[in-house]
mmCIF file of C-alpha atoms and ligand atoms in Angstrom:
data_model
loop_
_atom_site.group_PDB
_atom_site.id
_atom_site.type_symbol
_atom_site.label_atom_id
_atom_site.label_comp_id
_atom_site.label_asym_id
_atom_site.label_seq_id
_atom_site.Cartn_x
_atom_site.Cartn_y
_atom_site.Cartn_z
ATOM 1 C CA UNK C 1 -25.581 -19.280 20.632
ATOM 2 C CA UNK C 2 -25.126 -19.458 16.901
ATOM 3 C CA UNK C 3 -23.489 -16.094 16.347
ATOM 4 C CA UNK C 4 -20.923 -13.977 18.103
ATOM 5 C CA UNK C 5 -22.525 -10.558 17.930
ATOM 6 C CA UNK C 6 -22.249 -8.440 21.058
ATOM 7 C CA UNK C 7 -25.326 -8.794 23.233
ATOM 8 C CA UNK C 8 -26.661 -6.258 25.702
ATOM 9 C CA UNK C 9 -25.343 -6.732 29.250
ATOM 10 C CA UNK C 10 -27.344 -9.286 31.236
ATOM 11 C CA UNK C 11 -28.903 -7.368 34.108
ATOM 12 C CA UNK C 12 -29.172 -9.622 37.182
ATOM 13 C CA UNK C 13 -32.730 -10.646 38.054
ATOM 14 C CA UNK C 14 -31.773 -13.008 40.885
ATOM 15 C CA UNK C 15 -29.011 -13.032 43.488
ATOM 16 C CA UNK C 16 -27.184 -9.881 44.613
ATOM 17 C CA UNK C 17 -27.256 -6.762 42.434
ATOM 18 C CA UNK C 18 -24.316 -5.595 40.319
ATOM 19 C CA UNK C 19 -23.577 -3.618 37.219
ATOM 20 C CA UNK C 20 -23.117 -6.141 34.384
ATOM 21 C CA UNK C 21 -20.335 -6.051 31.792
ATOM 22 C CA UNK C 22 -20.680 -5.973 28.010
ATOM 23 C CA UNK C 23 -18.607 -8.692 26.345
ATOM 24 C CA UNK C 24 -17.487 -7.487 22.923
ATOM 25 C CA UNK C 25 -18.349 -10.077 20.252
ATOM 26 C CA UNK C 26 -19.916 -12.167 22.969
ATOM 27 C CA UNK C 27 -22.423 -12.453 25.766
ATOM 28 C CA UNK C 28 -22.928 -13.454 29.372
ATOM 29 C CA UNK C 29 -23.871 -16.995 30.375
ATOM 30 C CA UNK C 30 -27.371 -17.146 31.915
ATOM 31 C CA UNK C 31 -27.715 -18.823 35.324
ATOM 32 C CA UNK C 32 -30.395 -20.006 37.676
ATOM 33 C CA UNK C 33 -30.600 -19.889 41.443
ATOM 34 C CA UNK C 34 -30.989 -23.247 43.192
ATOM 35 C CA UNK C 35 -31.373 -22.454 46.878
ATOM 36 C CA UNK C 36 -28.428 -20.162 47.559
ATOM 37 C CA UNK C 37 -26.324 -21.649 44.747
ATOM 38 C CA UNK C 38 -25.877 -19.868 41.445
ATOM 39 C CA UNK C 39 -25.877 -22.541 38.748
ATOM 40 C CA UNK C 40 -24.236 -22.284 35.331
ATOM 41 C CA UNK C 41 -23.814 -24.805 32.535
ATOM 42 C CA UNK C 42 -20.847 -24.774 30.154
ATOM 43 C CA UNK C 43 -20.736 -27.153 27.205
ATOM 44 C CA UNK C 44 -17.257 -27.752 25.742
ATOM 45 C CA UNK C 45 -17.704 -28.450 22.043
ATOM 46 C CA UNK C 46 -16.420 -27.896 18.509
ATOM 47 C CA UNK C 47 -17.637 -24.596 17.027
ATOM 48 C CA UNK C 48 -17.472 -22.897 13.677
ATOM 49 C CA UNK C 49 -16.609 -19.209 13.777
ATOM 50 C CA UNK C 50 -16.418 -16.679 10.964
ATOM 51 C CA UNK C 51 -13.367 -14.679 12.074
ATOM 52 C CA UNK C 52 -13.547 -12.269 9.116
ATOM 53 C CA UNK C 53 -16.084 -12.077 6.294
ATOM 54 C CA UNK C 54 -15.817 -15.373 4.407
ATOM 55 C CA UNK C 55 -13.005 -16.657 6.613
ATOM 56 C CA UNK C 56 -14.396 -19.569 8.594
ATOM 57 C CA UNK C 57 -12.456 -21.424 11.247
ATOM 58 C CA UNK C 58 -13.139 -24.733 12.955
ATOM 59 C CA UNK C 59 -12.437 -24.066 16.622
ATOM 60 C CA UNK C 60 -13.224 -25.532 19.999
ATOM 61 C CA UNK C 61 -15.149 -23.468 22.511
ATOM 62 C CA UNK C 62 -18.119 -23.391 24.854
ATOM 63 C CA UNK C 63 -21.876 -23.133 24.258
ATOM 64 C CA UNK C 64 -21.503 -22.596 20.522
ATOM 65 C CA UNK C 65 -18.867 -19.869 20.747
ATOM 66 C CA UNK C 66 -15.157 -19.253 20.992
ATOM 67 C CA UNK C 67 -14.188 -17.555 23.192
ATOM 68 C CA UNK C 68 -16.811 -19.003 25.506
ATOM 69 C CA UNK C 69 -19.499 -16.947 27.242
ATOM 70 C CA UNK C 70 -18.629 -14.631 30.116
ATOM 71 C CA UNK C 71 -19.512 -15.913 33.565
ATOM 72 C CA UNK C 72 -20.601 -13.109 35.879
ATOM 73 C CA UNK C 73 -21.239 -13.459 39.587
ATOM 74 C CA UNK C 74 -20.663 -11.597 42.823
ATOM 75 C CA UNK C 75 -18.072 -11.815 45.567
ATOM 76 C CA UNK C 76 -19.550 -14.102 48.230
ATOM 77 C CA UNK C 77 -21.668 -16.085 45.727
ATOM 78 C CA UNK C 78 -21.641 -19.855 45.865
ATOM 79 C CA UNK C 79 -21.388 -21.095 42.281
ATOM 80 C CA UNK C 80 -22.123 -24.535 40.885
ATOM 81 C CA UNK C 81 -20.856 -24.945 37.332
ATOM 82 C CA UNK C 82 -21.839 -27.988 35.272
ATOM 83 C CA UNK C 83 -19.296 -28.736 32.543
ATOM 84 C CA UNK C 84 -20.423 -31.105 29.794
ATOM 85 C CA UNK C 85 -17.773 -32.450 27.451
ATOM 86 C CA UNK C 86 -18.841 -32.709 23.804
ATOM 87 C CA UNK C 87 -15.258 -32.677 22.514
ATOM 88 C CA UNK C 88 -13.655 -35.777 20.974
ATOM 89 C CA UNK C 89 -11.164 -35.931 23.896
ATOM 90 C CA UNK C 90 -10.939 -35.384 27.664
ATOM 91 C CA UNK C 91 -11.248 -31.895 29.087
ATOM 92 C CA UNK C 92 -11.479 -30.024 32.424
ATOM 93 C CA UNK C 93 -11.835 -26.379 33.410
ATOM 94 C CA UNK C 94 -9.309 -24.453 35.454
ATOM 95 C CA UNK C 95 -10.720 -21.300 37.076
ATOM 96 C CA UNK C 96 -7.645 -19.175 36.590
ATOM 97 C CA UNK C 97 -6.962 -16.860 39.528
ATOM 98 C CA UNK C 98 -9.839 -17.960 41.763
ATOM 99 C CA UNK C 99 -9.131 -18.937 45.344
ATOM 100 C CA UNK C 100 -10.836 -22.279 45.755
ATOM 101 C CA UNK C 101 -10.442 -25.746 47.267
ATOM 102 C CA UNK C 102 -7.734 -27.794 45.578
ATOM 103 C CA UNK C 103 -10.248 -30.357 44.305
ATOM 104 C CA UNK C 104 -12.066 -27.641 42.326
ATOM 105 C CA UNK C 105 -8.960 -26.269 40.595
ATOM 106 C CA UNK C 106 -9.534 -28.282 37.433
ATOM 107 C CA UNK C 107 -6.141 -29.776 36.656
ATOM 108 C CA UNK C 108 -6.982 -33.110 35.026
ATOM 109 C CA UNK C 109 -5.086 -36.077 36.417
ATOM 110 C CA UNK C 110 -3.745 -34.038 39.347
ATOM 111 C CA UNK C 111 -6.627 -32.791 41.464
ATOM 112 C CA UNK C 112 -9.548 -34.298 39.569
ATOM 113 C CA UNK C 113 -10.149 -37.054 36.996
ATOM 114 C CA UNK C 114 -10.308 -35.816 33.401
ATOM 115 C CA UNK C 115 -13.868 -35.332 32.109
ATOM 116 C CA UNK C 116 -14.264 -37.921 29.331
ATOM 117 C CA UNK C 117 -16.266 -37.192 26.152
ATOM 118 C CA UNK C 118 -20.004 -37.347 26.826
ATOM 119 C CA UNK C 119 -19.672 -36.808 30.584
ATOM 120 C CA UNK C 120 -20.520 -33.893 32.869
ATOM 121 C CA UNK C 121 -18.487 -32.756 35.871
ATOM 122 C CA UNK C 122 -19.756 -30.380 38.544
ATOM 123 C CA UNK C 123 -17.604 -27.686 40.118
ATOM 124 C CA UNK C 124 -18.712 -25.959 43.324
ATOM 125 C CA UNK C 125 -16.930 -23.140 45.078
ATOM 126 C CA UNK C 126 -17.318 -19.842 46.885
ATOM 127 C CA UNK C 127 -16.194 -16.642 45.149
ATOM 128 C CA UNK C 128 -13.810 -15.143 47.671
ATOM 129 C CA UNK C 129 -12.750 -11.978 45.897
ATOM 130 C CA UNK C 130 -13.875 -9.705 43.104
ATOM 131 C CA UNK C 131 -11.905 -9.294 39.903
ATOM 132 C CA UNK C 132 -11.634 -10.124 36.211
ATOM 133 C CA UNK C 133 -10.574 -13.731 35.751
ATOM 134 C CA UNK C 134 -10.654 -16.294 32.981
ATOM 135 C CA UNK C 135 -11.437 -19.958 32.622
ATOM 136 C CA UNK C 136 -9.724 -22.449 30.364
ATOM 137 C CA UNK C 137 -9.063 -26.207 30.158
ATOM 138 C CA UNK C 138 -6.287 -27.946 32.055
ATOM 139 C CA UNK C 139 -6.417 -31.187 30.067
ATOM 140 C CA UNK C 140 -4.398 -31.262 26.839
ATOM 141 C CA UNK C 141 -4.407 -27.542 27.565
ATOM 142 C CA UNK C 142 -1.942 -26.258 24.978
ATOM 143 C CA UNK C 143 -3.995 -27.839 22.191
ATOM 144 C CA UNK C 144 -7.350 -26.893 23.673
ATOM 145 C CA UNK C 145 -6.383 -23.262 24.286
ATOM 146 C CA UNK C 146 -4.845 -23.034 20.807
ATOM 147 C CA UNK C 147 -8.213 -24.232 19.509
ATOM 148 C CA UNK C 148 -9.943 -21.323 21.289
ATOM 149 C CA UNK C 149 -11.100 -22.676 24.639
ATOM 150 C CA UNK C 150 -11.212 -19.807 27.089
ATOM 151 C CA UNK C 151 -13.622 -17.261 28.482
ATOM 152 C CA UNK C 152 -14.048 -14.529 31.072
ATOM 153 C CA UNK C 153 -15.111 -14.986 34.659
ATOM 154 C CA UNK C 154 -16.009 -11.610 36.146
ATOM 155 C CA UNK C 155 -16.625 -11.473 39.888
ATOM 156 C CA UNK C 156 -18.308 -8.212 40.823
ATOM 157 C CA UNK C 157 -17.693 -6.520 44.185
ATOM 158 C CA UNK C 158 -20.257 -7.285 46.876
ATOM 159 C CA UNK C 159 -21.003 -3.573 47.300
ATOM 160 C CA UNK C 160 -22.444 -2.363 43.966
ATOM 161 C CA UNK C 161 -21.317 1.184 44.870
ATOM 162 C CA UNK C 162 -17.659 0.150 45.209
ATOM 163 C CA UNK C 163 -15.713 1.841 42.377
ATOM 164 C CA UNK C 164 -18.929 1.918 40.381
ATOM 165 C CA UNK C 165 -18.432 2.600 36.698
ATOM 166 C CA UNK C 166 -20.606 4.122 33.980
ATOM 167 C CA UNK C 167 -19.907 1.349 31.510
ATOM 168 C CA UNK C 168 -17.907 -1.843 31.708
ATOM 169 C CA UNK C 169 -16.534 -3.874 28.793
ATOM 170 C CA UNK C 170 -14.506 -7.045 28.491
ATOM 171 C CA UNK C 171 -12.775 -8.197 25.357
ATOM 172 C CA UNK C 172 -10.524 -11.142 24.741
ATOM 173 C CA UNK C 173 -7.949 -11.210 21.949
ATOM 174 C CA UNK C 174 -6.555 -14.558 20.896
ATOM 175 C CA UNK C 175 -4.178 -15.177 17.984
ATOM 176 C CA UNK C 176 -4.830 -18.229 15.812
ATOM 177 C CA UNK C 177 -2.430 -19.598 13.218
ATOM 178 C CA UNK C 178 -4.640 -20.740 10.322
ATOM 179 C CA UNK C 179 -2.999 -21.369 6.983
ATOM 180 C CA UNK C 180 -4.659 -19.871 3.895
ATOM 181 C CA UNK C 181 -7.189 -22.301 2.474
ATOM 182 C CA UNK C 182 -7.514 -24.314 5.691
ATOM 183 C CA UNK C 183 -9.936 -24.179 8.599
ATOM 184 C CA UNK C 184 -8.169 -25.560 11.646
ATOM 185 C CA UNK C 185 -5.612 -23.609 13.720
ATOM 186 C CA UNK C 186 -2.081 -25.008 13.805
ATOM 187 C CA UNK C 187 -2.022 -25.849 17.479
ATOM 188 C CA UNK C 188 1.771 -26.158 17.772
ATOM 189 C CA UNK C 189 2.049 -22.424 17.172
ATOM 190 C CA UNK C 190 0.453 -22.013 20.585
ATOM 191 C CA UNK C 191 3.923 -22.527 22.026
ATOM 192 C CA UNK C 192 4.276 -18.838 21.146
ATOM 193 C CA UNK C 193 1.507 -17.989 23.565
ATOM 194 C CA UNK C 194 -0.644 -15.103 22.375
ATOM 195 C CA UNK C 195 -3.629 -14.287 24.512
ATOM 196 C CA UNK C 196 -4.774 -11.003 25.950
ATOM 197 C CA UNK C 197 -7.664 -10.269 28.266
ATOM 198 C CA UNK C 198 -8.940 -6.788 28.860
ATOM 199 C CA UNK C 199 -11.435 -5.263 31.173
ATOM 200 C CA UNK C 200 -12.035 -1.656 30.216
ATOM 201 C CA UNK C 201 -13.896 0.441 32.753
ATOM 202 C CA UNK C 202 -15.389 3.838 32.035
ATOM 203 C CA UNK C 203 -15.722 5.826 35.250
ATOM 204 C CA UNK C 204 -18.402 8.511 35.416
HETATM 205 CU CU1 CU G 1 -4.634 -20.399 33.568
#
C-alpha cells in the first residue's frame, strides 16, 4: 500500500467466518487459502510515512506501511506466513503472545537463523487461542522496532457469536524521536520504550 488511510474492514471470503476489525490508519493483510492453510505474505522494507502534514519520516515497516498491516485469522486456523526481507540488514518476526512451537517463535540466532536481506522465511503454526496480539522483529529488535516495525495480529474466536461486538477497532500508537529538519528516528531513544496497542470493542 502506498498510503495509510483507514480501509474498510476486510470481510472474510474464505476460511471460517468472523467479524473483521477496522485498523485505524491502516488495513488488513489479504490472504489466500492453500488447502487448509491460510497464507499471508509480509515484506519487511523501508517505508516513507507522512506522520503529519508535510512531516515525512523514513521508517522501516511491512508491505509499504508502518505500522505493518493487521493480520486477522481465527482460532484453530493453520497459518503459513512468508516473510521477505527487503531491509539492508537481517530480520525475523516474533509472534508476540502466540502459543507456538519453539522453532516458529522468531528469535534470530536462538531458535531460527536470521533472515538475510533478499531472502524469504516461512513460518507455520496453529492459532491456539483468540486474542489481540502483535508481531515485531527479534533481530536487531531495538533498532527495528524504533524504526517502526510492528503490527497487529488479531485471532478471532472460533464461534463468531462469542462476545460478538457491533464494531471492532484496533489502533497502535508508537512514539518516534525525530529531530526537527531530519527524517530518520533516533533509534537509541527506543530505550525509553513507548508503544501502545489498543483493541476497542463496541458491544451492541
Ligand atoms: Cu514482543
